mmCIF file of C-alpha atoms in Angstrom:
data_model
loop_
_atom_site.group_PDB
_atom_site.id
_atom_site.type_symbol
_atom_site.label_atom_id
_atom_site.label_comp_id
_atom_site.label_asym_id
_atom_site.label_seq_id
_atom_site.Cartn_x
_atom_site.Cartn_y
_atom_site.Cartn_z
ATOM 1 C CA UNK E 1 -43.523 25.601 -25.250
ATOM 2 C CA UNK E 2 -43.628 21.906 -24.286
ATOM 3 C CA UNK E 3 -39.832 21.631 -23.881
ATOM 4 C CA UNK E 4 -39.832 23.120 -20.362
ATOM 5 C CA UNK E 5 -42.435 20.559 -19.337
ATOM 6 C CA UNK E 6 -40.022 17.733 -20.228
ATOM 7 C CA UNK E 7 -36.863 19.340 -18.871
ATOM 8 C CA UNK E 8 -38.282 20.369 -15.490
ATOM 9 C CA UNK E 9 -39.198 16.815 -14.366
ATOM 10 C CA UNK E 10 -35.787 15.550 -15.461
ATOM 11 C CA UNK E 11 -34.054 18.266 -13.437
ATOM 12 C CA UNK E 12 -36.169 17.484 -10.400
ATOM 13 C CA UNK E 13 -35.354 13.776 -10.742
ATOM 14 C CA UNK E 14 -31.602 14.418 -10.737
ATOM 15 C CA UNK E 15 -31.827 16.973 -7.942
ATOM 16 C CA UNK E 16 -33.698 14.570 -5.701
ATOM 17 C CA UNK E 17 -31.527 11.512 -6.490
ATOM 18 C CA UNK E 18 -29.585 10.317 -3.461
ATOM 19 C CA UNK E 19 -26.002 11.503 -3.428
ATOM 20 C CA UNK E 20 -23.187 8.959 -3.434
ATOM 21 C CA UNK E 21 -21.543 8.861 -0.023
ATOM 22 C CA UNK E 22 -18.021 10.181 0.047
ATOM 23 C CA UNK E 23 -15.300 7.558 0.046
ATOM 24 C CA UNK E 24 -13.729 7.104 3.455
ATOM 25 C CA UNK E 25 -10.520 9.081 3.807
ATOM 26 C CA UNK E 26 -7.315 7.159 3.191
ATOM 27 C CA UNK E 27 -5.459 6.114 6.301
ATOM 28 C CA UNK E 28 -2.939 8.924 6.655
ATOM 29 C CA UNK E 29 -1.557 8.170 10.069
ATOM 30 C CA UNK E 30 -0.313 4.968 11.555
ATOM 31 C CA UNK E 31 -1.747 4.145 14.975
ATOM 32 C CA UNK E 32 0.751 4.525 17.804
ATOM 33 C CA UNK E 33 0.296 0.914 18.895
ATOM 34 C CA UNK E 34 1.263 -0.240 15.381
ATOM 35 C CA UNK E 35 4.258 2.089 15.239
ATOM 36 C CA UNK E 36 5.634 0.575 18.449
ATOM 37 C CA UNK E 37 5.416 -3.043 17.311
ATOM 38 C CA UNK E 38 8.754 -4.826 17.348
ATOM 39 C CA UNK E 39 9.589 -7.327 14.648
ATOM 40 C CA UNK E 40 9.430 -10.752 16.341
ATOM 41 C CA UNK E 41 10.947 -12.611 13.369
ATOM 42 C CA UNK E 42 14.544 -13.691 13.095
ATOM 43 C CA UNK E 43 15.423 -13.928 9.409
ATOM 44 C CA UNK E 44 16.738 -17.126 7.910
ATOM 45 C CA UNK E 45 18.075 -17.631 4.394
ATOM 46 C CA UNK E 46 14.865 -19.538 3.593
ATOM 47 C CA UNK E 47 12.530 -16.884 4.971
ATOM 48 C CA UNK E 48 14.356 -14.123 3.107
ATOM 49 C CA UNK E 49 14.284 -16.139 -0.118
ATOM 50 C CA UNK E 50 10.499 -16.469 0.355
ATOM 51 C CA UNK E 51 10.186 -12.715 1.037
ATOM 52 C CA UNK E 52 12.209 -11.956 -2.094
ATOM 53 C CA UNK E 53 9.952 -14.259 -4.131
ATOM 54 C CA UNK E 54 6.807 -12.638 -2.672
ATOM 55 C CA UNK E 55 8.272 -9.194 -3.423
ATOM 56 C CA UNK E 56 8.810 -10.262 -7.034
ATOM 57 C CA UNK E 57 5.178 -11.380 -7.353
ATOM 58 C CA UNK E 58 3.411 -8.661 -5.394
ATOM 59 C CA UNK E 59 5.619 -5.582 -5.155
ATOM 60 C CA UNK E 60 8.124 -5.355 -8.015
ATOM 61 C CA UNK E 61 5.532 -4.304 -10.595
ATOM 62 C CA UNK E 62 5.269 -0.945 -8.815
ATOM 63 C CA UNK E 63 8.388 -0.724 -6.640
ATOM 64 C CA UNK E 64 10.860 -2.104 -9.210
ATOM 65 C CA UNK E 65 12.710 -5.420 -9.289
ATOM 66 C CA UNK E 66 15.498 -4.056 -7.104
ATOM 67 C CA UNK E 67 13.317 -1.708 -5.017
ATOM 68 C CA UNK E 68 14.335 1.501 -6.777
ATOM 69 C CA UNK E 69 10.716 2.609 -7.314
ATOM 70 C CA UNK E 70 10.895 2.141 -11.082
ATOM 71 C CA UNK E 71 8.367 -0.610 -11.666
ATOM 72 C CA UNK E 72 6.437 -1.553 -14.784
ATOM 73 C CA UNK E 73 3.354 0.533 -13.981
ATOM 74 C CA UNK E 74 3.907 4.043 -15.324
ATOM 75 C CA UNK E 75 2.785 7.336 -13.873
ATOM 76 C CA UNK E 76 1.914 6.276 -10.332
ATOM 77 C CA UNK E 77 1.201 9.342 -8.229
ATOM 78 C CA UNK E 78 2.877 9.628 -5.872
ATOM 79 C CA UNK E 79 5.779 7.610 -7.244
ATOM 80 C CA UNK E 80 6.742 4.504 -5.280
ATOM 81 C CA UNK E 81 9.579 4.988 -2.821
ATOM 82 C CA UNK E 82 13.168 4.099 -3.717
ATOM 83 C CA UNK E 83 14.022 1.457 -1.119
ATOM 84 C CA UNK E 84 17.628 1.370 -2.312
ATOM 85 C CA UNK E 85 18.027 4.792 -0.645
ATOM 86 C CA UNK E 86 18.785 4.206 3.067
ATOM 87 C CA UNK E 87 17.052 7.485 3.991
ATOM 88 C CA UNK E 88 13.644 6.293 2.751
ATOM 89 C CA UNK E 89 12.936 3.843 5.586
ATOM 90 C CA UNK E 90 15.209 5.254 8.286
ATOM 91 C CA UNK E 91 12.421 7.246 9.981
ATOM 92 C CA UNK E 92 9.910 4.374 9.890
ATOM 93 C CA UNK E 93 9.834 1.711 12.570
ATOM 94 C CA UNK E 94 9.419 -1.935 11.616
ATOM 95 C CA UNK E 95 5.897 -1.710 13.030
ATOM 96 C CA UNK E 96 5.068 1.191 10.718
ATOM 97 C CA UNK E 97 6.375 -0.647 7.646
ATOM 98 C CA UNK E 98 4.433 -3.763 8.723
ATOM 99 C CA UNK E 99 1.277 -1.650 9.095
ATOM 100 C CA UNK E 100 1.685 -0.124 5.628
ATOM 101 C CA UNK E 101 2.168 -3.530 3.983
ATOM 102 C CA UNK E 102 -0.777 -5.039 5.837
ATOM 103 C CA UNK E 103 -3.184 -2.099 5.446
ATOM 104 C CA UNK E 104 -1.967 -0.420 2.272
ATOM 105 C CA UNK E 105 -1.258 3.243 1.752
ATOM 106 C CA UNK E 106 -2.462 5.570 -0.971
ATOM 107 C CA UNK E 107 -2.679 3.568 -4.195
ATOM 108 C CA UNK E 108 -0.929 0.580 -2.659
ATOM 109 C CA UNK E 109 -3.497 -2.109 -1.899
ATOM 110 C CA UNK E 110 -3.438 -3.865 1.464
ATOM 111 C CA UNK E 111 -2.142 -7.382 1.930
ATOM 112 C CA UNK E 112 -4.670 -7.725 4.712
ATOM 113 C CA UNK E 113 -5.233 -11.277 5.861
ATOM 114 C CA UNK E 114 -4.004 -12.959 2.678
ATOM 115 C CA UNK E 115 -0.427 -12.866 3.947
ATOM 116 C CA UNK E 116 0.696 -14.416 7.218
ATOM 117 C CA UNK E 117 2.102 -11.961 9.773
ATOM 118 C CA UNK E 118 5.497 -13.720 9.807
ATOM 119 C CA UNK E 119 5.716 -13.307 6.034
ATOM 120 C CA UNK E 120 4.975 -9.584 6.368
ATOM 121 C CA UNK E 121 7.636 -9.259 9.054
ATOM 122 C CA UNK E 122 10.100 -11.040 6.754
ATOM 123 C CA UNK E 123 9.125 -8.607 3.991
ATOM 124 C CA UNK E 124 10.000 -5.719 6.336
ATOM 125 C CA UNK E 125 13.465 -7.249 6.814
ATOM 126 C CA UNK E 126 13.797 -7.806 3.065
ATOM 127 C CA UNK E 127 12.830 -4.194 2.257
ATOM 128 C CA UNK E 128 15.425 -2.888 4.691
ATOM 129 C CA UNK E 129 18.040 -5.136 3.079
ATOM 130 C CA UNK E 130 17.521 -3.458 -0.308
ATOM 131 C CA UNK E 131 19.156 -0.268 0.974
ATOM 132 C CA UNK E 132 22.312 -2.130 1.944
ATOM 133 C CA UNK E 133 23.105 -3.183 -1.614
#
């Protein structure tokens, strides 16, 4: 007989608890102004060596050492892209690739302001070079 007296207040407490706000939706589209950005960087052997080193530290664990999408972290959904396939980046402008690196996409975290814009632009060049090998 007393059980309902204990259960009812507990139910009312949970029912009146504030709901967690929904997480903001992931950025699914790239702004037009970002898509039209042109890469201002001219690659040098030094800048590409730095981009390759940065890729090894920050990207290879998911995207694979050679960019084939077979990194050390299993079961990523969706799977990372295979940058050795020329078709993967052919429909993306440099500005779109820059935007994705800077702002992240899906499970990929953003580089944000921790990476200088010129280094991101060099990474765009480096990623495109993986398909040529």
